[in-house]
PDB file of C-alpha atoms in Angstrom:
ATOM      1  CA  UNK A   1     -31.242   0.213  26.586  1.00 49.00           C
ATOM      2  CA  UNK A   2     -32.986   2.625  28.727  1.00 47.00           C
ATOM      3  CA  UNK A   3     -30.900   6.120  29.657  1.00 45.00           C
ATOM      4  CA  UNK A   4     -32.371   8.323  32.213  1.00 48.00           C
ATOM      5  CA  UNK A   5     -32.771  12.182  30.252  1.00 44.00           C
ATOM      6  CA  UNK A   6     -30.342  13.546  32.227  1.00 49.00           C
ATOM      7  CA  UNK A   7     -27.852  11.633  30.945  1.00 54.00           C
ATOM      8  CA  UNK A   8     -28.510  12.790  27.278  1.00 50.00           C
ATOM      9  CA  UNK A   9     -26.250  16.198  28.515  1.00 53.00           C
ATOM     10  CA  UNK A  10     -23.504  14.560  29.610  1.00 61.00           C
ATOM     11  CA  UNK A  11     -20.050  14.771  28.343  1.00 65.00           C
ATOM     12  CA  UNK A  12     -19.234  11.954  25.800  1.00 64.00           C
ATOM     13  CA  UNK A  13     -16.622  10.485  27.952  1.00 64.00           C
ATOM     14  CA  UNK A  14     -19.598   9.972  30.634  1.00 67.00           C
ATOM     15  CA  UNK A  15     -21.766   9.112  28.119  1.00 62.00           C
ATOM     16  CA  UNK A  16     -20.014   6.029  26.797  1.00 65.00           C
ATOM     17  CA  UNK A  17     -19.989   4.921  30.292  1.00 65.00           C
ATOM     18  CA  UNK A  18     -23.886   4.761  30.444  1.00 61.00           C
ATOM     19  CA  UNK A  19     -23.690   3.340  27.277  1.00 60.00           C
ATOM     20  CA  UNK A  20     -21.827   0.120  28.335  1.00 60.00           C
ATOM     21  CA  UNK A  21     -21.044  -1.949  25.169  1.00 55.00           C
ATOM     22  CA  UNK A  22     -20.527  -5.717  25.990  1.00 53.00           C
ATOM     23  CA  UNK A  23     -17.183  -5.591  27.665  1.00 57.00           C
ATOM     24  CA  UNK A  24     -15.212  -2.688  28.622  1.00 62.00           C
ATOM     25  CA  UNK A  25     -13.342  -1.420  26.573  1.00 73.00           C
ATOM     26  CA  UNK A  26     -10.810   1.324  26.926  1.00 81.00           C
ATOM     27  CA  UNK A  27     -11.013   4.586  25.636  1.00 85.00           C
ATOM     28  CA  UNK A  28      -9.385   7.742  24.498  1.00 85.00           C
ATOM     29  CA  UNK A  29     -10.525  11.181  24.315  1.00 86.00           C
ATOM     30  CA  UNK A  30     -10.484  14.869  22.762  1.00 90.00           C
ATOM     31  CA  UNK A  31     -12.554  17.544  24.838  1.00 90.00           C
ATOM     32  CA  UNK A  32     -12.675  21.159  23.906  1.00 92.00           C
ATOM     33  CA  UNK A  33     -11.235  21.057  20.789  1.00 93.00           C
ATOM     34  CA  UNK A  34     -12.265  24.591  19.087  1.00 95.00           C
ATOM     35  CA  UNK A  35     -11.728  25.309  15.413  1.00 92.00           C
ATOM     36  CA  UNK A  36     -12.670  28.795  13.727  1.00 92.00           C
ATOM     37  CA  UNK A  37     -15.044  27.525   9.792  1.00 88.00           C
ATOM     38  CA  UNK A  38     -17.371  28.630   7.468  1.00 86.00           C
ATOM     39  CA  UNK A  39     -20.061  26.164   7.994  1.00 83.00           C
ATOM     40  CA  UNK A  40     -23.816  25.992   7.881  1.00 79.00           C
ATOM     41  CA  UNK A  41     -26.801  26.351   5.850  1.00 73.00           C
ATOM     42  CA  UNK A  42     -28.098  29.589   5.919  1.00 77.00           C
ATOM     43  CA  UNK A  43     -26.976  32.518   3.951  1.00 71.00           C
ATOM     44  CA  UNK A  44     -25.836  34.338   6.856  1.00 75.00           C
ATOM     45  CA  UNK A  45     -23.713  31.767   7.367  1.00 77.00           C
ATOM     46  CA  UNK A  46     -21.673  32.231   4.742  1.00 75.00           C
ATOM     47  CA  UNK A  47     -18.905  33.956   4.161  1.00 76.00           C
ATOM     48  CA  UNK A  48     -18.206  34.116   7.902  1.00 83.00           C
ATOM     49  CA  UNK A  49     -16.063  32.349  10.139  1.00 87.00           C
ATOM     50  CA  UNK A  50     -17.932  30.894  13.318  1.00 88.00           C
ATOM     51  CA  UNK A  51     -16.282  28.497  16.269  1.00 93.00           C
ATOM     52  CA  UNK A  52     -16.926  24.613  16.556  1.00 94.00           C
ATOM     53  CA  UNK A  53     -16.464  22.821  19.670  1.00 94.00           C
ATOM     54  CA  UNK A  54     -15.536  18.585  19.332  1.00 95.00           C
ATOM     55  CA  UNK A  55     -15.298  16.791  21.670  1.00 93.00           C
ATOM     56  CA  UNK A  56     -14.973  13.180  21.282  1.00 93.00           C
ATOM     57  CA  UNK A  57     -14.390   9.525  22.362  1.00 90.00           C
ATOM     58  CA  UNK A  58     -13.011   6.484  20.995  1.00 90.00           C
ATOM     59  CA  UNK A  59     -13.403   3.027  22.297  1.00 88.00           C
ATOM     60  CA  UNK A  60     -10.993   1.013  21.393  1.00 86.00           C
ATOM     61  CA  UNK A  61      -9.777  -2.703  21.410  1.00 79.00           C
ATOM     62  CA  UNK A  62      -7.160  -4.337  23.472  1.00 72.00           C
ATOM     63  CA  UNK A  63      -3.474  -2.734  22.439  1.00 65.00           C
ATOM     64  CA  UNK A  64      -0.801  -5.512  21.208  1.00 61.00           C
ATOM     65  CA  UNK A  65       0.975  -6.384  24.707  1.00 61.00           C
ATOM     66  CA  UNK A  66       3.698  -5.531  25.528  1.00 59.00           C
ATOM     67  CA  UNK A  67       2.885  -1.840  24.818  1.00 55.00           C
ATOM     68  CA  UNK A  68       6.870  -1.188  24.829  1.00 57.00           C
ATOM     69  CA  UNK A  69       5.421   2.522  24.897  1.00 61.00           C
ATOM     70  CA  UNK A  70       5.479   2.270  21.297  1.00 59.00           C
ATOM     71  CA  UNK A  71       3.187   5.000  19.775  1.00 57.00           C
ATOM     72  CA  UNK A  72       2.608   2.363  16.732  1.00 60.00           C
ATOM     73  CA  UNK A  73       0.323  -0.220  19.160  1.00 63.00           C
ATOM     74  CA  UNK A  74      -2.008   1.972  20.159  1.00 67.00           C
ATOM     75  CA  UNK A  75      -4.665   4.213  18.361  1.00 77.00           C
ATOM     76  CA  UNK A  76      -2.776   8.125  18.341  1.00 77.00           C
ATOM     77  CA  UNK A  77      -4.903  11.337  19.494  1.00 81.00           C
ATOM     78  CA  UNK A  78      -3.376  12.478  15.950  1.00 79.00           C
ATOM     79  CA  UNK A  79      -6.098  10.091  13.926  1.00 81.00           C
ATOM     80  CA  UNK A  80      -9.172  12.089  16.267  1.00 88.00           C
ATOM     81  CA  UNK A  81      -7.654  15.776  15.484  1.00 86.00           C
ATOM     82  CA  UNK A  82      -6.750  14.693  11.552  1.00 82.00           C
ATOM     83  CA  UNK A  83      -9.616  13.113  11.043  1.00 86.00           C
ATOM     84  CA  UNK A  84     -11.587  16.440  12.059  1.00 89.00           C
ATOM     85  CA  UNK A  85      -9.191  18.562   9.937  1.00 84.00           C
ATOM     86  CA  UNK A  86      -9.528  16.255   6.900  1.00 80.00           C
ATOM     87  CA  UNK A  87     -13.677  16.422   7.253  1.00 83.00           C
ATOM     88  CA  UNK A  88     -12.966  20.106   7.363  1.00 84.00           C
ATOM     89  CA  UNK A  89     -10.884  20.688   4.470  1.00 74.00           C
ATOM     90  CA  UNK A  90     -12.886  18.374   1.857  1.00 66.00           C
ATOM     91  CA  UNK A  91     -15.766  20.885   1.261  1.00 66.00           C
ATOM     92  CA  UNK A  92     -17.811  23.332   2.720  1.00 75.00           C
ATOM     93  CA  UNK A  93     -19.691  21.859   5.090  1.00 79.00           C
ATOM     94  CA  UNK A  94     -24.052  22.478   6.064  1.00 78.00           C
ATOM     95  CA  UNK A  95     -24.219  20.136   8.380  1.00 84.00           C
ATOM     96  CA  UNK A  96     -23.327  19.308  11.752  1.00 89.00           C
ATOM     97  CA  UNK A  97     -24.757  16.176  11.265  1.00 90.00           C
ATOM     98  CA  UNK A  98     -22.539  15.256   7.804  1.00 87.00           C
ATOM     99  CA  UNK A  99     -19.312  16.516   9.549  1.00 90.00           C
ATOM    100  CA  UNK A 100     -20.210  13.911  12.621  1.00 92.00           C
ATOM    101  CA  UNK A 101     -20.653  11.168  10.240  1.00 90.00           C
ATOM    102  CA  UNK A 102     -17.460  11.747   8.565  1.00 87.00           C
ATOM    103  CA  UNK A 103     -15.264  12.064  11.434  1.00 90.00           C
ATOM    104  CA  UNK A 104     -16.372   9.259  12.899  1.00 90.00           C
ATOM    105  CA  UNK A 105     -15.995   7.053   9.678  1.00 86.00           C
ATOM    106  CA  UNK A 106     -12.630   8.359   9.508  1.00 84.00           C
ATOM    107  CA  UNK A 107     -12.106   7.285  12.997  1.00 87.00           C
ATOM    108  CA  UNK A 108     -13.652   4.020  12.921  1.00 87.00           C
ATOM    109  CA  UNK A 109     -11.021   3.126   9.646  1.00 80.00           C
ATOM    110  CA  UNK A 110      -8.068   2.284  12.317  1.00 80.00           C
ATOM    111  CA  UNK A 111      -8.430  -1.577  13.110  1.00 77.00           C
ATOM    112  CA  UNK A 112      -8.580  -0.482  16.524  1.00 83.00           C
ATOM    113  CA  UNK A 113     -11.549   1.676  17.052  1.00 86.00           C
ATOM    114  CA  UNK A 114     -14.623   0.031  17.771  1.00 87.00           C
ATOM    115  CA  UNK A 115     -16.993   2.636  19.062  1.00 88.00           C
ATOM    116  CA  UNK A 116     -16.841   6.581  19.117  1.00 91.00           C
ATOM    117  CA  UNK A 117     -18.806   8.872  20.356  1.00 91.00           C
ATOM    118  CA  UNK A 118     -18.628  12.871  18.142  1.00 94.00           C
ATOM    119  CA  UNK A 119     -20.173  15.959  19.831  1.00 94.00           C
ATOM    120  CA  UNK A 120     -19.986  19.041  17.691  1.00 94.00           C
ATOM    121  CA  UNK A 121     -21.463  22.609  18.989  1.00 93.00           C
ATOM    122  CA  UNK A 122     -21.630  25.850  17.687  1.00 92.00           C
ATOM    123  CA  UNK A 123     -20.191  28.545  19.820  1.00 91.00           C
ATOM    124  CA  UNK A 124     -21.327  31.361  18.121  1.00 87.00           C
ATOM    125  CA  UNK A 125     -25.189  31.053  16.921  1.00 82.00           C
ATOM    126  CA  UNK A 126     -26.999  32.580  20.052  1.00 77.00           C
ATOM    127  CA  UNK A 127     -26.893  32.563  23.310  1.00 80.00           C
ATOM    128  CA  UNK A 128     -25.901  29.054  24.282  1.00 81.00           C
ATOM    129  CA  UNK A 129     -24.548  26.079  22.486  1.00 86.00           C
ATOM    130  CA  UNK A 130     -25.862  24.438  19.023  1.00 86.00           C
ATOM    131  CA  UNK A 131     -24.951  21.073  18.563  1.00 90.00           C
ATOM    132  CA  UNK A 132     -25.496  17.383  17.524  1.00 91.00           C
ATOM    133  CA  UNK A 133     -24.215  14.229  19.009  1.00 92.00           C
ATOM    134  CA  UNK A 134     -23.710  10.684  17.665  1.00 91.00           C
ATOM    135  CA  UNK A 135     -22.594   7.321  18.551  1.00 89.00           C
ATOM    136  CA  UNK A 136     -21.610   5.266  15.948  1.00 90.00           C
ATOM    137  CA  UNK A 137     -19.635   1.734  16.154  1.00 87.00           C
ATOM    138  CA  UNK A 138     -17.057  -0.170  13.522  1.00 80.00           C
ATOM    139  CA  UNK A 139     -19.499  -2.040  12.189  1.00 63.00           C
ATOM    140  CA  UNK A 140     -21.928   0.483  11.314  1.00 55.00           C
ATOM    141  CA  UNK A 141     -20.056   2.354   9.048  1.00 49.00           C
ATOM    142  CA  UNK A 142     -19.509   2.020   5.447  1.00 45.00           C
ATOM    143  CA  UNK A 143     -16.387   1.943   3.217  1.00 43.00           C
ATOM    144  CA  UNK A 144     -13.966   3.669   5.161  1.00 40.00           C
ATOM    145  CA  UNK A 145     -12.230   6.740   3.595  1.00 38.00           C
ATOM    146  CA  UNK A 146      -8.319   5.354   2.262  1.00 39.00           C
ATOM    147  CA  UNK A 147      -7.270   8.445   3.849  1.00 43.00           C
ATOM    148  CA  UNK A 148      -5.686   6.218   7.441  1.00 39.00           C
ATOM    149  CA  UNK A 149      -4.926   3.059   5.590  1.00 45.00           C
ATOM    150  CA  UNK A 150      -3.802   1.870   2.558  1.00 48.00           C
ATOM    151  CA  UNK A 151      -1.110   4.132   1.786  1.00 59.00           C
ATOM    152  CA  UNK A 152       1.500   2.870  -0.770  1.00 72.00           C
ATOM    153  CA  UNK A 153       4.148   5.194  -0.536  1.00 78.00           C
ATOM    154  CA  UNK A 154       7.065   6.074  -3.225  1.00 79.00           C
ATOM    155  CA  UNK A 155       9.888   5.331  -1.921  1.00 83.00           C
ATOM    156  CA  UNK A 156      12.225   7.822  -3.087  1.00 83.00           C
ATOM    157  CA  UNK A 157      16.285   7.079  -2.996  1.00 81.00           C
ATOM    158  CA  UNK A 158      18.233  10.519  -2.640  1.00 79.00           C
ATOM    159  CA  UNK A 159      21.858  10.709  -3.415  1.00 77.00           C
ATOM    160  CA  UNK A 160      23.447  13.273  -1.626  1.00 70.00           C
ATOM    161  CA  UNK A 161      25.141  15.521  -4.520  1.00 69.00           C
ATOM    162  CA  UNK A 162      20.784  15.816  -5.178  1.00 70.00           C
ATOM    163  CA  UNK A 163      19.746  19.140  -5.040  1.00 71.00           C
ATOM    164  CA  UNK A 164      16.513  18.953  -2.993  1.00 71.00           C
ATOM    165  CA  UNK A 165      15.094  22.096  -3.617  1.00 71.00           C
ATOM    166  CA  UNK A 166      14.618  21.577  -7.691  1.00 68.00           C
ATOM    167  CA  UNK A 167      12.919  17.972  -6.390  1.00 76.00           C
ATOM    168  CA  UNK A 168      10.106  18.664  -3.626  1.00 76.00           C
ATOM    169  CA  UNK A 169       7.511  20.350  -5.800  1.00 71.00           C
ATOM    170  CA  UNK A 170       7.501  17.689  -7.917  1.00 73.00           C
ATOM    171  CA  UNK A 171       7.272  15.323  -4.807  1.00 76.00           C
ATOM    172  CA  UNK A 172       4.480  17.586  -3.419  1.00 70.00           C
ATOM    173  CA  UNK A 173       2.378  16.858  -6.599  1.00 67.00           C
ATOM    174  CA  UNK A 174       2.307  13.168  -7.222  1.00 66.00           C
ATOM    175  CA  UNK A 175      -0.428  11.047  -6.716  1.00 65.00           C
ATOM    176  CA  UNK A 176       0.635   8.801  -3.878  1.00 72.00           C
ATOM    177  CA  UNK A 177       2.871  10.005  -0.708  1.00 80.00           C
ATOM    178  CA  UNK A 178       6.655   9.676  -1.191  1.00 81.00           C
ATOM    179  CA  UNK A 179       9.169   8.679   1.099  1.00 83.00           C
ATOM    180  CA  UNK A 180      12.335   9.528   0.569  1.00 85.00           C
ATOM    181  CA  UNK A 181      15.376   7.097   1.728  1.00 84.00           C
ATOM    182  CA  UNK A 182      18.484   9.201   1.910  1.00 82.00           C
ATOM    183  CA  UNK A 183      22.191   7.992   1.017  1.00 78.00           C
ATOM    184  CA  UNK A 184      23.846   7.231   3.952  1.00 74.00           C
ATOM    185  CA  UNK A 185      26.893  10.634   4.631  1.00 62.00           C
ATOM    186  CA  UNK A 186      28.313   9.013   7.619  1.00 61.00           C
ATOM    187  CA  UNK A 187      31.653   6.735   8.120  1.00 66.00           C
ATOM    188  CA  UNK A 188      31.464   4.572  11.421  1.00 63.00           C
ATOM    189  CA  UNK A 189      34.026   2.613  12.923  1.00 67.00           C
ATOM    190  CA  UNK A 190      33.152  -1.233  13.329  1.00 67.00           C
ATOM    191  CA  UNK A 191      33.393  -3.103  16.245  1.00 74.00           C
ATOM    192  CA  UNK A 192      34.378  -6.426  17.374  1.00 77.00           C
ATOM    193  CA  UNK A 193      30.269  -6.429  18.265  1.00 80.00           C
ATOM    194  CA  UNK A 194      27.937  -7.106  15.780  1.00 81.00           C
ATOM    195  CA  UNK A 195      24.871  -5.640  17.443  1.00 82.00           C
ATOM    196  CA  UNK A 196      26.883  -2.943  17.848  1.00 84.00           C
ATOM    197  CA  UNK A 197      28.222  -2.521  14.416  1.00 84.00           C
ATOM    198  CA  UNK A 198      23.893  -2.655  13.307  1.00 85.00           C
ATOM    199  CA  UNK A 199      23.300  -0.089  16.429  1.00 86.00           C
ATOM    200  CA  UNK A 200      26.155   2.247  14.619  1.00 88.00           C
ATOM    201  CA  UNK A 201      24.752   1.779  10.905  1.00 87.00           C
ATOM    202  CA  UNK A 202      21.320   2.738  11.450  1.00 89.00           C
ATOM    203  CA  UNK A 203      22.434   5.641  14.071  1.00 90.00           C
ATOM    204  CA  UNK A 204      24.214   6.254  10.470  1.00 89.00           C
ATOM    205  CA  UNK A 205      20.930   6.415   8.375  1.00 89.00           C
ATOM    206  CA  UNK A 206      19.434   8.309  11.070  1.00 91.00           C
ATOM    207  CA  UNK A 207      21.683  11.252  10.699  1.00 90.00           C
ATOM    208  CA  UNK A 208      21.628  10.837   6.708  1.00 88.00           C
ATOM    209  CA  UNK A 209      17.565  11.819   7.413  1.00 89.00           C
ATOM    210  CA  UNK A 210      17.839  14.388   9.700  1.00 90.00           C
ATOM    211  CA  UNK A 211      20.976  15.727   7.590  1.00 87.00           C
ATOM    212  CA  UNK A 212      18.406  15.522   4.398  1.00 83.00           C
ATOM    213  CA  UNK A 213      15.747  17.491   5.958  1.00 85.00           C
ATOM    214  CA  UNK A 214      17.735  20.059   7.454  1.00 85.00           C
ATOM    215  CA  UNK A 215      18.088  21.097   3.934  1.00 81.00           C
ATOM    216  CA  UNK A 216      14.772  21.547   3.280  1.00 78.00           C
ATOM    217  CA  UNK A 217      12.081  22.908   5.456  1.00 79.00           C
ATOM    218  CA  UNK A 218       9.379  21.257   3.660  1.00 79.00           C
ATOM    219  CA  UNK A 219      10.717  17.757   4.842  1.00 84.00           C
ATOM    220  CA  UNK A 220      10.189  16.147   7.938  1.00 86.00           C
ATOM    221  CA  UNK A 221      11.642  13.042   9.546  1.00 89.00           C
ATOM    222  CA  UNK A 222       9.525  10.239  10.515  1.00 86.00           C
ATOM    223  CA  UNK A 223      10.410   7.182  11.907  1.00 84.00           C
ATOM    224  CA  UNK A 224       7.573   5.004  12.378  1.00 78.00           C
ATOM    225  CA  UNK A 225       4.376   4.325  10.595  1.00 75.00           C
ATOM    226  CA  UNK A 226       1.765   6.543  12.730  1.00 70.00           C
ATOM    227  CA  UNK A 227       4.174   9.103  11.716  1.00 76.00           C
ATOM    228  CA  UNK A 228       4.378   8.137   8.026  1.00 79.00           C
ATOM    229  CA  UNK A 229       0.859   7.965   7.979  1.00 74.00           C
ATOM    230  CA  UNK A 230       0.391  11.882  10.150  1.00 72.00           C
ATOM    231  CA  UNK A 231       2.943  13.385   7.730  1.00 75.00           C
ATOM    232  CA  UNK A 232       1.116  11.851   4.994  1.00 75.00           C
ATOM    233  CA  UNK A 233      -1.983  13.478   5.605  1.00 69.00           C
ATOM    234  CA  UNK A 234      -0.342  16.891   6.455  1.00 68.00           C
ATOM    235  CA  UNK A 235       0.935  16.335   2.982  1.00 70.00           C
ATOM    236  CA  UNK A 236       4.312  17.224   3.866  1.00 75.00           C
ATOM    237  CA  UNK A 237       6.979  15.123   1.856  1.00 81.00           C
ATOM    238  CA  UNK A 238       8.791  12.703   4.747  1.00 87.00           C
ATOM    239  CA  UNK A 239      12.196  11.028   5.022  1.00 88.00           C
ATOM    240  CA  UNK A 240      12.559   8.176   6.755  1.00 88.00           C
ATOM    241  CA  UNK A 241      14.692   7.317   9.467  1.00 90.00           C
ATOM    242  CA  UNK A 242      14.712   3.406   9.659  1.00 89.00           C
ATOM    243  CA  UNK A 243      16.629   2.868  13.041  1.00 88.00           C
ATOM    244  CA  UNK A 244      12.998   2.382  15.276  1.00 84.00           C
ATOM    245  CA  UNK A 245      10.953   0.295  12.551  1.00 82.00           C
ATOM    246  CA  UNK A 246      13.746  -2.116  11.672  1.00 85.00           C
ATOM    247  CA  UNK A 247      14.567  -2.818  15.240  1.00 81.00           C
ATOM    248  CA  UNK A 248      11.255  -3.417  16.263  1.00 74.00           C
ATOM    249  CA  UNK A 249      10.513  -5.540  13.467  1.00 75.00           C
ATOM    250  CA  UNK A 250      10.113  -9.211  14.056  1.00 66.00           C
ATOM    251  CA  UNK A 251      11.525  -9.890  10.833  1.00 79.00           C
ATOM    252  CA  UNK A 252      13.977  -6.851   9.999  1.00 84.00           C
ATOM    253  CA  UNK A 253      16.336  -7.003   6.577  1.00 84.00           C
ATOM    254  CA  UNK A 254      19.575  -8.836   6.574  1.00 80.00           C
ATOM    255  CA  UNK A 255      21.602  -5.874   6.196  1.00 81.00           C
ATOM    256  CA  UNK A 256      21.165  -1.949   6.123  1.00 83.00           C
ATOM    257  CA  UNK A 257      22.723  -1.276   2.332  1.00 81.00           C
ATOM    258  CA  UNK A 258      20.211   1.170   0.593  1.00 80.00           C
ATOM    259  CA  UNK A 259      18.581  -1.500  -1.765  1.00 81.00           C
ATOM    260  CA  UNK A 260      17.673  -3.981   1.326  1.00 83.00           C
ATOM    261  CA  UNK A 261      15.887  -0.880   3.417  1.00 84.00           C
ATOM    262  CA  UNK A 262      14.329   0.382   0.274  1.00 83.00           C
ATOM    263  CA  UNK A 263      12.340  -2.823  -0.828  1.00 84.00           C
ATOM    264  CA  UNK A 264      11.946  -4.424   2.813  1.00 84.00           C
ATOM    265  CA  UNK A 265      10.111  -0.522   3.821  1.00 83.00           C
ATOM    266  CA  UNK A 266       8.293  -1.073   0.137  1.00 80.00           C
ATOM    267  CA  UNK A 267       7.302  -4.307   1.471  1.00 79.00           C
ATOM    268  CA  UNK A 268       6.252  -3.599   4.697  1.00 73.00           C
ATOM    269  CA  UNK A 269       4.028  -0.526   3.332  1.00 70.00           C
ATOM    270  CA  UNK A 270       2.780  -1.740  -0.290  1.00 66.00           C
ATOM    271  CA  UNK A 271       4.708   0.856  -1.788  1.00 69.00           C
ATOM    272  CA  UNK A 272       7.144   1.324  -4.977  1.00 71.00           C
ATOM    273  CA  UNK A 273      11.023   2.039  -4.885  1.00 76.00           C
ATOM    274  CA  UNK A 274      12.662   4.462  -7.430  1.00 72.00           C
ATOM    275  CA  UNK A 275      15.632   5.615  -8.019  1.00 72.00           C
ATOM    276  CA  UNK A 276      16.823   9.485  -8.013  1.00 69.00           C
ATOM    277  CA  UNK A 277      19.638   9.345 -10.512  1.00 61.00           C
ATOM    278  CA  UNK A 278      21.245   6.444  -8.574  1.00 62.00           C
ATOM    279  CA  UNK A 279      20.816   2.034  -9.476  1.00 59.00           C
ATOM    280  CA  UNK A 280      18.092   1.746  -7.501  1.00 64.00           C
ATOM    281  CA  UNK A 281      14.911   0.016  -8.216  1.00 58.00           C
ATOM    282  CA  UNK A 282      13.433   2.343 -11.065  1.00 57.00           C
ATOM    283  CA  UNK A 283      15.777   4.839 -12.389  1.00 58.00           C
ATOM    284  CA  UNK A 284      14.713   8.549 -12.427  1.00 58.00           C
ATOM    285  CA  UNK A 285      17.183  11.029 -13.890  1.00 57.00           C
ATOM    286  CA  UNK A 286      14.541  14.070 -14.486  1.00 55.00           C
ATOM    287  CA  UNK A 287      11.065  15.160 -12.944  1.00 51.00           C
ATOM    288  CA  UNK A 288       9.583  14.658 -15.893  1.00 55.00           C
ATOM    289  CA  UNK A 289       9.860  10.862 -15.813  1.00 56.00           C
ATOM    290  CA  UNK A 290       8.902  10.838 -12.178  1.00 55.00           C
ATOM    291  CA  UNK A 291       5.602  12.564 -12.685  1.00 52.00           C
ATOM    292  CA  UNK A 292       4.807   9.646 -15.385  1.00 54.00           C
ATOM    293  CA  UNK A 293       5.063   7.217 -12.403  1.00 55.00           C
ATOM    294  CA  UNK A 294       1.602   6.220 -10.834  1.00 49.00           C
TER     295      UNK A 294
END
């Protein structure tokens, strides 16, 4: 395909519409996105900080309709600004050209992303702007980094008389990402009405999370799997609040006692359930055993 020079300057957004794939596809976007590194290859590049510009667009496939403005069908901005803080934080970087070609693998690893465009300029090396720019598409890239996909979760249940505090190291330095499923701390009064009765038991696991990780400000609460998955890769330790993933499942468990969310989560993510000094799964009554879990 022939592109007239000027093009060649334009902003990637513009540029992947001169670009046309076959089809139109829709797209999302990061412009302006400034980060303060050591990068580059020359010695007086090192040991300095210097600004990087990104910008960058994604083309993506159809969403799963109905959208139900559920942040799980659609590709998050969170993957484009992760993926340029995990390329970041791997090594120290020489090239422009290798941090492009990570961040857009890393991209191009959600199902969704067929085509994205990474423009990456130095702010601070002369008078104007240094930079490269490349288009790459999903099936031009190799193995795709595990970090998006893939993640099998522990899945962690925490009785309450637990004290959290002697636990999250630990959690912090285990091998896979843990999850942790909190005993549920509320009564609620049932109802003549079923749904209700469901609606009132997972508002009551809700409140066990956000009751867990007020406790500790290390934790977070996350209740779906693009959060999972962004809490993950902050490597923050997560609990889950179930009430949004089991009621949008197609196929949610048959009741909300501990043991049913525990293995239908494990299920739905790959991942293992233990047990924190409580009959669940895998029984784990000091840190030492849960280290020796892989």
């Amino acid at each position: 395909m022939t592109v007239e020079p000027s093009a060649h300057f334009l902003h990637p957004i513009e540029r992947s519409s001169v670009l046309r794939p076959t089809g139109v596809l829709d797209r999302i976007s990061l412009r302006d996105h400034i980060v303060a590194v050591e990068i580059g290859a020359f010695e007086v590049e090192r040991a300095v900080t210097q600004r990087l510009s990104f910008n960058v667009v994604v083309e993506v496939s159809d969403v799963q309709k109905p959208l139900d403005d559920d942040v799980d069908k659609i590709l998050s901005y969170d993957r484009v600004t992760d993926a340029i803080s995990i390329a970041l934080t791997r090594s120290r970087v020489n090239l422009l050209e290798t941090l492009a070609e990570d961040i857009a693998t890393l991209i191009l690893a959600a199902p969704q992303a067929q085509r994205v465009f990474v423009r990456i300029e130095k702010l601070d090396r002369g008078a104007g702007k240094l930079g490269v720019e490349i288009v790459r598409e999903a099936l031009t890239v190799g193995e795709a980094y595990s970090d998006w996909s893939g993640l099998a979760p522990l899945i962690v249940a925490v009785p309450n008389h637990l004290s959290l505090s002697e636990w999250v190291s630990i959690f912090h330095t285990h091998a896979h990402p843990v999850l942790l499923l909190p005993e549920m701390c509320l009564e609620f009064g049932a109802t003549q009405d079923e749904i209700a009765n469901q609606r009132l038991e997972l508002l009551a696991w809700d409140s066990a999370a956000w009751t867990l990780s007020s406790r500790n400000e290390h934790v977070g609460v996350v209740g779906s799997r693009t959060e999972m998955e962004w809490g993950f890769g902050q490597g923050r330790v997560n609990v889950w609040a179930p009430m949004k993933q089991v009621l949008d499942s197609p196929h949610p468990p048959q009741s909300f006692d501990a043991e049913r969310l525990a293995f239908w989560l494990a299920k739905q993510q790959a991942g293992q359930v233990v047990g924190l000094d409580c009959p669940i799964g895998v029984e784990i009554t000091d840190p030492t055993q849960f280290l020796d879990l892989s």
